[in-house]
Amino acid sequence: MRKCLVLTILLTAFAFLSRAQNREVTGTVTDSTGAPIAGASINVKGKRGGTSAGPDGHFSIMVPPGAVLVVSSVGFEPQEVRPGSDNTVSVRLFQSSRALSEVVVTGVGVATSRKKVPIDVGTLSSKDVAKSSIGSVEQALQGKIAGAQVQFTSGTPGTGANIILRGLNSLGSSYPLIMVDGIEVSTLNGLDLGTVERVEVVKGAAAGMLYGAQGANGVIQVFTKHGMHGRKLEVSVLSQVSQGNILKGKNDQLAKLHSFVTDANGYATQGGTRIQPDEFGSWPSPDLLDPSADPKVVQNKPYKEQTYDHLKQAYKTATTVNNSVTVTGGGDRADYAFTLSRYNEQNVLSNSYNRTSVAANVGFMLAPGLTFRNSVSTIFTDENLLSGDADISIGGTSSDRFGLFNSYPFVNFEATDNATHKFIVVNANQADNTVKNPLSEKQWRDRNLNSNRIIENANLNYKFPKFLEIDYKYGIEVWNTNNFNFYHNQTDAPQSNIVFWGQTVNGSILKSSSKLTKQNSLLTAYFKTDFEKDFHLDIPIRTVTQFTYDWRRSDQDGQYAYGTNIPTFPPFNVSVAQSHTSGDGVYPGDPLGLYTFVTYGYLLNQTIEYNDLIGISGGFRSDYSSAFGSGHTPFTFPRGTIYFRPSEVVKWGWLPDWKLRAAYGEAGIQPGTYDRQNALIVAQLGSLTTNSNSFQIPNTGLKVQQSKEIEIGTDATVRTGWANFLPNFNLSFSYWHHKNTDVIQLADLAASSGYTQKLDNLTTIDSKGIDLSLDATMLTVKDLQWDFGFRLGTSRSVATKINNGADIVNGIFTIRQGKPLGYFSYQSPVHSLDQLQEDGKTPYIAPADRANYEIVNGNVVNKSTYTVLMGNPGDQKAVGNAYPDFTASFINTFSYKKNLTLSFQWDWFHGNKIYNEVRQWLYRDRLSSDFDKPVNIDGTPGAYVAYYASLYNSLSPSTWFVEDGSFLRLRDVSLTYNLSNGLHLKWAKNLSLTVSGRNLLTVTKYSGLDPEATTNTDSQGNAPNAYSGALKGADYFQVPNLKSYQASLRIGF
Amino acid sequence: MKNKNKYLYIFLGGLLLLGACKKSTLDQVNPNQPNPDISLETEGGLTAYAAGILQRTIYPVPNEGNSNLMAIMMTQHSIMGDEVFLPYGNFSFRWTDQVYQVTLPGGTTVKNPFGVTQQVSLQGFNSRSSADLNAFIYEWTMSYFFISQANTLLHALSTPPASLSASKVATYKAWAYWWKGYSYSRVGSMYLSGIINNDYTGATNGNFVDHNAIIVEANKAFDSCATILQSLPAAGDDDYGGVMGQIVLDFNKIGAKGYPTPAEWLRQLNSYKARNLLVNKKVADMTPADWQSVKDLATNGLQLGDNYFAFGMSPNATNDLTNSFLHPMALLGPNVQWTFLSERLVQDFKAGDARYTRDVETLPVNPAKDPYYNISAFTNIRSRGLQFGTHYAAIPIENGGDWATAVNLGTVPIGCSPEENELMLAEAEIYLGNIDAGLAHVDAVRNSENAGLPAVSGKGLTLAQAKEELRSERRIGLFEKGVAFYDARRWGVTAPASQGGGRAGAIVYLPHSLINTATDQALPCFMEYNYMDYWDIPQNELDFNAPATGSAAVKN
């Protein structure tokens, strides 16, 4: 309580602004070629308001005596000028590819010029967004920030991106803290790009510490569009349309030949009789030529049956339409911005995802120095996507499009039966008799999910005339979701005795609604001094003291109603179901149906700057959390930063700006909100609610995991002085090192204890890497300008310590002490004739037998059985890492006469491996195209079935299926023509037309559809619950990303 | 101005006072799950916890997700007992079911595709990284989960809520001891050794004791259960019924009441003790004293018509433990088709058995398809082994059969069934020389299952004929009742051929391409299973619980 009192006392000193005598200054603003810069801003340094240059570059402004003018324009380096006695100035601005004048907020607490920011803050402003990105902030960020891996692992609409900022800090989620205008929100996914002015990305704990025990994964802060005082009403309209198809890769994954037992006419047979589809389109399983009877069996028979391209049958062209209108402006004491947007994305499989966003951001100057700003975004989403058996409410796990691949090619998914004219829930393959035709899902299932998400943010700020600034923010995010999931009663459906959608043939309906509320209350006091101005001392020292009190609370509530045994006639609702249940949460058995999380704390930070030469800051943050109850002592995390700008000392013309910087910070990752409590599992069994021990023993001693980061870096601007080629470039480089201790690990236990796992702080993870950004103007020749941007991020996260040194094993994934996270180490084919077993002594092949073996494609093959000799299951071989050695982007923009802009961006992931589970599944039924490829065994080439079938390994992980996942992808290519310049339109300030493409080209050796569409699920589609961050890189039937073409029109007036 | 300042003040100050600083808001209690420290001190909590012991069968098997350990364990026993077969790799079933070799009628020997014995395969997968392919984890894990929950229940009952009647306390305690006895029986009958753990805190110990010692512990728990049950009226009282009516879950209820009376339960304990003796000794090693013990126990064991503990399903597919999939009868049914009726099971029917007509149908040959299963007869599925083929299927329960279902019908016994007890009596009598007395029990089982077969008792059958009647009845009459593997092991069928194991005249549905005939044929072969007798301790245990000095063997 005492803290609160101190804060309120800080609000006591109020005073008035003083006023002074003004004069009028006129001038012109031109670029390096002498051409006028229309719309350049001219401001008096240290004052609000200002003016902008007209179309001819002229301006006039009232200035107080001795004032300094700051002249700036987008894309140019700002300049400060002191008007002469004649009250005129002429300003020439130099182009910059990355304005150092930029002001950043995130990670530094107080708005700071980039020149003096002591940490690495990535920024993306709305004008730098790739033109092919539609509607999504995550798409816009892809490839733009060095060291930020933003990846879409599925082409399903509405899927959020997987975001990793600078490697991994924990075994759990790598998702960073997301803020909108200074307030924490739940996710970046779903925020409309149309409302976004700029995005700042702080990648590590050295800065994230400002955000407390949740900040260890870094912070992404979104700033919404707002108007400006004294600006006329401006309207901008954006209309985009996009058409996309799934990425299919360049390799055909499916075999074109087969090795069935055939009849005299070459048709596949079973039991000697040709197989034919029944009246429902389902086929018997053909007999396979058995290589154990004859090792020389080859896969070389063309299909006599008609075959179908299942991917083509299932995945259609999807259209996305995005329209948004933004209105901005401002009066004397107020500014406003309103955005309305509507986004509609079709799914390549079926149905669609829709989003409507309404955002308003208004600011008022209530009194001199006292401003109030309120921004509110309302996001309505509505989707009716179908997810196969992925629905967790029916016990399903992953978005399983299994049947599209693992069906014999003669199965026709588009076949309908004569009686019902419906797609058949076909048994695609006898051995998997219950595999379903994905196309039939929409006939027997309806679902939709709609949500209303409101992000409200109120900000009251008072700047005292001197010293003190008080800022109060309150944000609340309310997210209501309604879910409806209806599996029809399929008792009358053809084949319903064999296959049906849902859990029971009698149908089910799940209706649920949930409400997530996130509140954030932040009170900050800044105490600022300028020794020269405030104390009239001849010491150029400025100080800022920041004190923030930060309170956050999340609440989640949900209810469901579930009915089974649905009538075959409408209406279809839970009430008409023969039996129904209800409960908390959003589906039966939801483990976290209800939760509340509260955390609060304060931070104190002191910054001292000497001139623009050097600045240091230091502080700490202290937090309480409801994960630990009221009895605990707060966790306290220190931080400190320093920068030094040699360019202030040595005045080299070619190096106008050079900064060295270093930062240290600590942050934490808290355990789950109830992880420390002793709890029993609740399960409804029959009509009784039962309790049981979990297989995880509760750990009431669980601690917060700690992340310590050091970041060292430099930022420099180099001006070569060359006229046309490479006149200037900016470079930013950071080396970072995180050490994460007490990382929460789900440690295995001996089952005889009655438990098999325990959450405990047992692991240490060490991550390091570099981030590099280069922005250059490569060429300026007459009307042509070429700008180039390069981003590079490397990271390697190693589990340096694990409990007992014992591997953390989770399904197909292993985390091994001393090895990087995402490490693939699997059973492997034997690679040499004298290879030893894991004991290091026993050879796999006795020397006397070696003549019976030879090496084929690097694998040891038995010359009499034609099978590959697999190593022992316990003899694991490391084959790389799911995380790339580096990610890089190349961003090029060519502009001609400022009217025509061509830009393209390549994204490069290098050195990551993918475990291709799809390919392994295809080996089961000899459906992989590998089976068509001849190999040379015992001197005779042939596509030997025995060889490939022996590599299948029955879905047990094998290094054979781990592939290089490196890729170079043309993320964006776009051509924009600015009609307003070219056509000298009077009625529009801006009118531009863009055609663009996304993901048009991928260069990769990976044999699957899309090297980005990977997941952390095992061969049965189960995602490990505890290690979502540390495990990755499995290709399991995800819907691939789309290759798409867009056309967009922007109008501003 | 002044007023504005005041409002600002009030606004900011007010927000701060709204409770943001209240430390008590940090005390958030899990609103979803009960805390056992509180719930187990109430009668409702004890009931919920006692009933919840079966929820422990639901376990997120690595690489498989939430699965039912009991269904997997039962399926392992069924496939190794060759009453059904399962050709898929999930849960290591394919390797657990991997017959070593088959000798064709012409004398050709065909090894399984791996060319190694079940022991080599299963031991190769005995590591945590083998995930679901480690066959050894299922029965072990399930058993110790049950033991742990039973220990906690007994601990809570050491100071029961004051309001709880003596009958209720006794009922809960009997329940806990029953599950301990059952679980130790499972460990002792399947693994080389085990841990005796009567701790409820989550601790364990490294003293691995021989499987016979585990059986002793199992019988001890059964005896504790019996002592408690004897304190109750034979037919139970209202308190007993009140508790049992709840903790025996709806979908597991069979018979009129759905749960056994104390008297029936006591008989169940005797039957299980008889099974513990019978199945853990090779039949060749059984002494007359052993047979006499079996007879004595079984004489006081389950009677035909008794209620027993069963594992069932909920027809509406909700709120049961099967995930509408993991139950022996669902696995064999048309909707799942994981297990298939073994040719070796069907050949054990006696001619004229009504159960054959009721339960078995012949799969037609391609292009004809079976109406229930939508498949034709098949051989050597995916070239995974000759045992993986059949031209039979089980008629679903919903279509008049007894063994398989697509709509979640039917139950299988958790412990012993009355039929098993009858056949233990039969076997003991036959081996004690009382052939007709023994065969009378065989007839009793056939009658109770409406086999419609003529009586064999009193027909002057020889000892060998009597043993064959018994053998075939244990195969057919106890199908899906949990004894197939135990029988195969104790009768020596699963032993290596070099030690007299294997089955001569085993029918195998052979691919025509292999035997050079026009069509696929079901022909008698010699089948060498060569399965392990007792399993290794899973490495998942040993990685974190190294055997203490003096421990019994943990690996074959």
mmCIF file of N, CA and C in Angstrom, chain A residues 756-828:
data_model
loop_
_atom_site.group_PDB
_atom_site.id
_atom_site.type_symbol
_atom_site.label_atom_id
_atom_site.label_comp_id
_atom_site.label_asym_id
_atom_site.label_seq_id
_atom_site.Cartn_x
_atom_site.Cartn_y
_atom_site.Cartn_z
ATOM 1 N N THR A 756 4.400 -40.796 -13.849
ATOM 2 C CA THR A 756 5.458 -40.926 -14.852
ATOM 3 C C THR A 756 6.104 -39.596 -15.205
ATOM 4 N N GLN A 757 5.557 -38.502 -14.669
ATOM 5 C CA GLN A 757 6.186 -37.222 -14.979
ATOM 6 C C GLN A 757 6.031 -36.233 -13.840
ATOM 7 N N LYS A 758 6.940 -35.263 -13.844
ATOM 8 C CA LYS A 758 6.877 -34.204 -12.851
ATOM 9 C C LYS A 758 7.415 -32.925 -13.469
ATOM 10 N N LEU A 759 6.692 -31.828 -13.262
ATOM 11 C CA LEU A 759 7.184 -30.522 -13.705
ATOM 12 C C LEU A 759 8.222 -30.057 -12.717
ATOM 13 N N ASP A 760 9.389 -29.719 -13.209
ATOM 14 C CA ASP A 760 10.440 -29.323 -12.281
ATOM 15 C C ASP A 760 11.418 -28.388 -12.974
ATOM 16 N N ASN A 761 12.123 -27.597 -12.175
ATOM 17 C CA ASN A 761 13.108 -26.663 -12.724
ATOM 18 C C ASN A 761 14.448 -27.374 -12.844
ATOM 19 N N LEU A 762 14.665 -28.062 -13.927
ATOM 20 C CA LEU A 762 15.833 -28.931 -13.984
ATOM 21 C C LEU A 762 16.774 -28.647 -15.138
ATOM 22 N N THR A 763 16.358 -27.839 -16.077
ATOM 23 C CA THR A 763 17.137 -27.710 -17.298
ATOM 24 C C THR A 763 17.779 -26.331 -17.390
ATOM 25 N N THR A 764 18.909 -26.291 -18.045
ATOM 26 C CA THR A 764 19.559 -25.032 -18.375
ATOM 27 C C THR A 764 19.675 -24.958 -19.888
ATOM 28 N N ILE A 765 19.294 -23.843 -20.421
ATOM 29 C CA ILE A 765 19.383 -23.661 -21.878
ATOM 30 C C ILE A 765 20.252 -22.449 -22.156
ATOM 31 N N ASP A 766 21.176 -22.644 -23.040
ATOM 32 C CA ASP A 766 22.096 -21.585 -23.400
ATOM 33 C C ASP A 766 21.858 -21.238 -24.868
ATOM 34 N N SER A 767 21.565 -19.977 -25.138
ATOM 35 C CA SER A 767 21.306 -19.562 -26.515
ATOM 36 C C SER A 767 22.205 -18.409 -26.871
ATOM 37 N N LYS A 768 22.727 -18.456 -28.068
ATOM 38 C CA LYS A 768 23.484 -17.304 -28.524
ATOM 39 C C LYS A 768 23.354 -17.139 -30.020
ATOM 40 N N GLY A 769 23.656 -15.944 -30.459
ATOM 41 C CA GLY A 769 23.567 -15.703 -31.893
ATOM 42 C C GLY A 769 23.857 -14.268 -32.217
ATOM 43 N N ILE A 770 23.721 -13.953 -33.485
ATOM 44 C CA ILE A 770 23.904 -12.573 -33.910
ATOM 45 C C ILE A 770 22.708 -12.134 -34.752
ATOM 46 N N ASP A 771 22.486 -10.843 -34.729
ATOM 47 C CA ASP A 771 21.484 -10.232 -35.604
ATOM 48 C C ASP A 771 22.212 -9.159 -36.399
ATOM 49 N N LEU A 772 21.930 -9.102 -37.672
ATOM 50 C CA LEU A 772 22.594 -8.114 -38.517
ATOM 51 C C LEU A 772 21.568 -7.513 -39.467
ATOM 52 N N SER A 773 21.558 -6.190 -39.528
ATOM 53 C CA SER A 773 20.690 -5.499 -40.488
ATOM 54 C C SER A 773 21.538 -4.549 -41.298
ATOM 55 N N LEU A 774 21.291 -4.543 -42.581
ATOM 56 C CA LEU A 774 21.996 -3.621 -43.452
ATOM 57 C C LEU A 774 20.952 -2.969 -44.344
ATOM 58 N N ASP A 775 20.959 -1.664 -44.389
ATOM 59 C CA ASP A 775 20.045 -0.951 -45.280
ATOM 60 C C ASP A 775 20.865 0.021 -46.093
ATOM 61 N N ALA A 776 20.693 -0.073 -47.384
ATOM 62 C CA ALA A 776 21.556 0.758 -48.229
ATOM 63 C C ALA A 776 20.766 1.314 -49.392
ATOM 64 N N THR A 777 21.157 2.510 -49.793
ATOM 65 C CA THR A 777 20.709 3.013 -51.071
ATOM 66 C C THR A 777 21.796 2.568 -52.041
ATOM 67 N N MET A 778 21.467 1.664 -52.906
ATOM 68 C CA MET A 778 22.493 1.073 -53.762
ATOM 69 C C MET A 778 22.800 1.966 -54.949
ATOM 70 N N LEU A 779 21.761 2.603 -55.440
ATOM 71 C CA LEU A 779 21.958 3.298 -56.694
ATOM 72 C C LEU A 779 20.954 4.440 -56.777
ATOM 73 N N THR A 780 21.414 5.597 -57.164
ATOM 74 C CA THR A 780 20.488 6.668 -57.539
ATOM 75 C C THR A 780 20.970 7.237 -58.861
ATOM 76 N N VAL A 781 20.255 6.921 -59.894
ATOM 77 C CA VAL A 781 20.595 7.426 -61.221
ATOM 78 C C VAL A 781 19.352 8.112 -61.755
ATOM 79 N N LYS A 782 19.461 9.391 -61.889
ATOM 80 C CA LYS A 782 18.339 10.168 -62.416
ATOM 81 C C LYS A 782 17.048 9.785 -61.692
ATOM 82 N N ASP A 783 16.173 9.160 -62.429
ATOM 83 C CA ASP A 783 14.867 8.873 -61.842
ATOM 84 C C ASP A 783 14.797 7.513 -61.176
ATOM 85 N N LEU A 784 15.898 6.825 -61.202
ATOM 86 C CA LEU A 784 15.860 5.461 -60.680
ATOM 87 C C LEU A 784 16.585 5.377 -59.346
ATOM 88 N N GLN A 785 15.942 4.735 -58.406
ATOM 89 C CA GLN A 785 16.622 4.490 -57.133
ATOM 90 C C GLN A 785 16.452 3.030 -56.737
ATOM 91 N N TRP A 786 17.561 2.485 -56.261
ATOM 92 C CA TRP A 786 17.525 1.087 -55.820
ATOM 93 C C TRP A 786 17.908 1.050 -54.347
ATOM 94 N N ASP A 787 17.000 0.586 -53.541
ATOM 95 C CA ASP A 787 17.274 0.414 -52.117
ATOM 96 C C ASP A 787 17.356 -1.068 -51.792
ATOM 97 N N PHE A 788 18.251 -1.343 -50.881
ATOM 98 C CA PHE A 788 18.489 -2.753 -50.566
ATOM 99 C C PHE A 788 18.505 -2.941 -49.047
ATOM 100 N N GLY A 789 17.863 -3.972 -48.613
ATOM 101 C CA GLY A 789 17.902 -4.294 -47.192
ATOM 102 C C GLY A 789 18.311 -5.745 -47.007
ATOM 103 N N PHE A 790 19.108 -5.968 -45.996
ATOM 104 C CA PHE A 790 19.539 -7.346 -45.704
ATOM 105 C C PHE A 790 19.322 -7.590 -44.218
ATOM 106 N N ARG A 791 18.765 -8.749 -43.903
ATOM 107 C CA ARG A 791 18.555 -9.108 -42.498
ATOM 108 C C ARG A 791 19.147 -10.493 -42.281
ATOM 109 N N LEU A 792 19.842 -10.625 -41.187
ATOM 110 C CA LEU A 792 20.432 -11.931 -40.884
ATOM 111 C C LEU A 792 20.267 -12.198 -39.397
ATOM 112 N N GLY A 793 19.828 -13.371 -39.069
ATOM 113 C CA GLY A 793 19.755 -13.751 -37.667
ATOM 114 C C GLY A 793 20.279 -15.167 -37.509
ATOM 115 N N THR A 794 21.167 -15.363 -36.547
ATOM 116 C CA THR A 794 21.591 -16.731 -36.269
ATOM 117 C C THR A 794 21.237 -17.027 -34.824
ATOM 118 N N SER A 795 20.980 -18.264 -34.555
ATOM 119 C CA SER A 795 20.760 -18.629 -33.156
ATOM 120 C C SER A 795 21.015 -20.108 -32.982
ATOM 121 N N ARG A 796 21.454 -20.458 -31.806
ATOM 122 C CA ARG A 796 21.627 -21.860 -31.461
ATOM 123 C C ARG A 796 21.294 -21.977 -29.991
ATOM 124 N N SER A 797 20.345 -22.810 -29.687
ATOM 125 C CA SER A 797 19.930 -22.983 -28.300
ATOM 126 C C SER A 797 20.281 -24.404 -27.869
ATOM 127 N N VAL A 798 21.103 -24.487 -26.852
ATOM 128 C CA VAL A 798 21.610 -25.785 -26.422
ATOM 129 C C VAL A 798 21.118 -26.097 -25.016
ATOM 130 N N ALA A 799 20.641 -27.295 -24.823
ATOM 131 C CA ALA A 799 20.260 -27.731 -23.477
ATOM 132 C C ALA A 799 21.542 -28.141 -22.767
ATOM 133 N N THR A 800 22.143 -27.230 -22.038
ATOM 134 C CA THR A 800 23.437 -27.538 -21.439
ATOM 135 C C THR A 800 23.313 -28.431 -20.219
ATOM 136 N N LYS A 801 22.135 -28.412 -19.605
ATOM 137 C CA LYS A 801 21.963 -29.306 -18.459
ATOM 138 C C LYS A 801 20.538 -29.844 -18.441
ATOM 139 N N ILE A 802 20.436 -31.135 -18.193
ATOM 140 C CA ILE A 802 19.125 -31.764 -18.050
ATOM 141 C C ILE A 802 19.193 -32.611 -16.794
ATOM 142 N N ASN A 803 18.075 -32.712 -16.104
ATOM 143 C CA ASN A 803 18.012 -33.549 -14.910
ATOM 144 C C ASN A 803 18.630 -34.918 -15.162
ATOM 145 N N ASN A 804 19.536 -35.330 -14.332
ATOM 146 C CA ASN A 804 20.169 -36.655 -14.417
ATOM 147 C C ASN A 804 20.996 -36.832 -15.678
ATOM 148 N N GLY A 805 21.004 -35.847 -16.533
ATOM 149 C CA GLY A 805 21.600 -36.060 -17.839
ATOM 150 C C GLY A 805 20.763 -36.957 -18.727
ATOM 151 N N ALA A 806 19.601 -37.366 -18.209
ATOM 152 C CA ALA A 806 18.757 -38.283 -18.991
ATOM 153 C C ALA A 806 18.036 -37.514 -20.081
ATOM 154 N N ASP A 807 17.936 -38.096 -21.247
ATOM 155 C CA ASP A 807 17.236 -37.458 -22.349
ATOM 156 C C ASP A 807 15.809 -37.109 -21.942
ATOM 157 N N ILE A 808 15.354 -35.978 -22.459
ATOM 158 C CA ILE A 808 13.923 -35.694 -22.376
ATOM 159 C C ILE A 808 13.335 -36.272 -23.648
ATOM 160 N N VAL A 809 12.489 -37.255 -23.483
ATOM 161 C CA VAL A 809 11.951 -37.939 -24.646
ATOM 162 C C VAL A 809 10.471 -37.633 -24.730
ATOM 163 N N ASN A 810 10.063 -37.184 -25.881
ATOM 164 C CA ASN A 810 8.641 -36.924 -26.042
ATOM 165 C C ASN A 810 8.226 -37.362 -27.428
ATOM 166 N N GLY A 811 7.596 -38.497 -27.488
ATOM 167 C CA GLY A 811 7.198 -39.031 -28.787
ATOM 168 C C GLY A 811 8.418 -39.207 -29.658
ATOM 169 N N ILE A 812 8.406 -38.578 -30.818
ATOM 170 C CA ILE A 812 9.513 -38.745 -31.748
ATOM 171 C C ILE A 812 10.647 -37.783 -31.448
ATOM 172 N N PHE A 813 10.463 -36.920 -30.452
ATOM 173 C CA PHE A 813 11.434 -35.862 -30.203
ATOM 174 C C PHE A 813 12.279 -36.167 -28.974
ATOM 175 N N THR A 814 13.514 -35.764 -29.049
ATOM 176 C CA THR A 814 14.423 -35.971 -27.939
ATOM 177 C C THR A 814 15.183 -34.687 -27.667
ATOM 178 N N ILE A 815 15.322 -34.364 -26.400
ATOM 179 C CA ILE A 815 16.179 -33.249 -26.019
ATOM 180 C C ILE A 815 17.309 -33.864 -25.212
ATOM 181 N N ARG A 816 18.529 -33.663 -25.682
ATOM 182 C CA ARG A 816 19.659 -34.351 -25.078
ATOM 183 C C ARG A 816 20.630 -33.332 -24.490
ATOM 184 N N GLN A 817 21.141 -33.658 -23.342
ATOM 185 C CA GLN A 817 22.077 -32.761 -22.678
ATOM 186 C C GLN A 817 23.273 -32.490 -23.580
ATOM 187 N N GLY A 818 23.617 -31.216 -23.687
ATOM 188 C CA GLY A 818 24.763 -30.830 -24.498
ATOM 189 C C GLY A 818 24.450 -30.666 -25.967
ATOM 190 N N LYS A 819 23.207 -30.933 -26.340
ATOM 191 C CA LYS A 819 22.849 -30.852 -27.754
ATOM 192 C C LYS A 819 21.829 -29.717 -27.951
ATOM 193 N N PRO A 820 21.791 -29.197 -29.173
ATOM 194 C CA PRO A 820 20.841 -28.111 -29.420
ATOM 195 C C PRO A 820 19.391 -28.585 -29.342
ATOM 196 N N LEU A 821 18.522 -27.674 -29.013
ATOM 197 C CA LEU A 821 17.101 -27.988 -29.039
ATOM 198 C C LEU A 821 16.678 -28.172 -30.491
ATOM 199 N N GLY A 822 15.716 -29.020 -30.681
ATOM 200 C CA GLY A 822 15.262 -29.309 -32.034
ATOM 201 C C GLY A 822 16.130 -30.346 -32.715
ATOM 202 N N TYR A 823 16.904 -31.024 -31.894
ATOM 203 C CA TYR A 823 17.910 -31.976 -32.360
ATOM 204 C C TYR A 823 17.239 -33.286 -32.789
ATOM 205 N N PHE A 824 17.593 -33.739 -33.980
ATOM 206 C CA PHE A 824 17.060 -35.014 -34.458
ATOM 207 C C PHE A 824 18.112 -36.090 -34.274
ATOM 208 N N SER A 825 17.781 -37.099 -33.507
ATOM 209 C CA SER A 825 18.711 -38.207 -33.307
ATOM 210 C C SER A 825 17.876 -39.479 -33.316
ATOM 211 N N TYR A 826 18.064 -40.259 -34.346
ATOM 212 C CA TYR A 826 17.163 -41.377 -34.553
ATOM 213 C C TYR A 826 17.908 -42.659 -34.896
ATOM 214 N N GLN A 827 17.141 -43.714 -34.829
ATOM 215 C CA GLN A 827 17.593 -44.991 -35.367
ATOM 216 C C GLN A 827 17.947 -44.765 -36.836
ATOM 217 N N SER A 828 18.953 -45.492 -37.280
ATOM 218 C CA SER A 828 19.467 -45.155 -38.607
ATOM 219 C C SER A 828 19.828 -46.425 -39.360
#
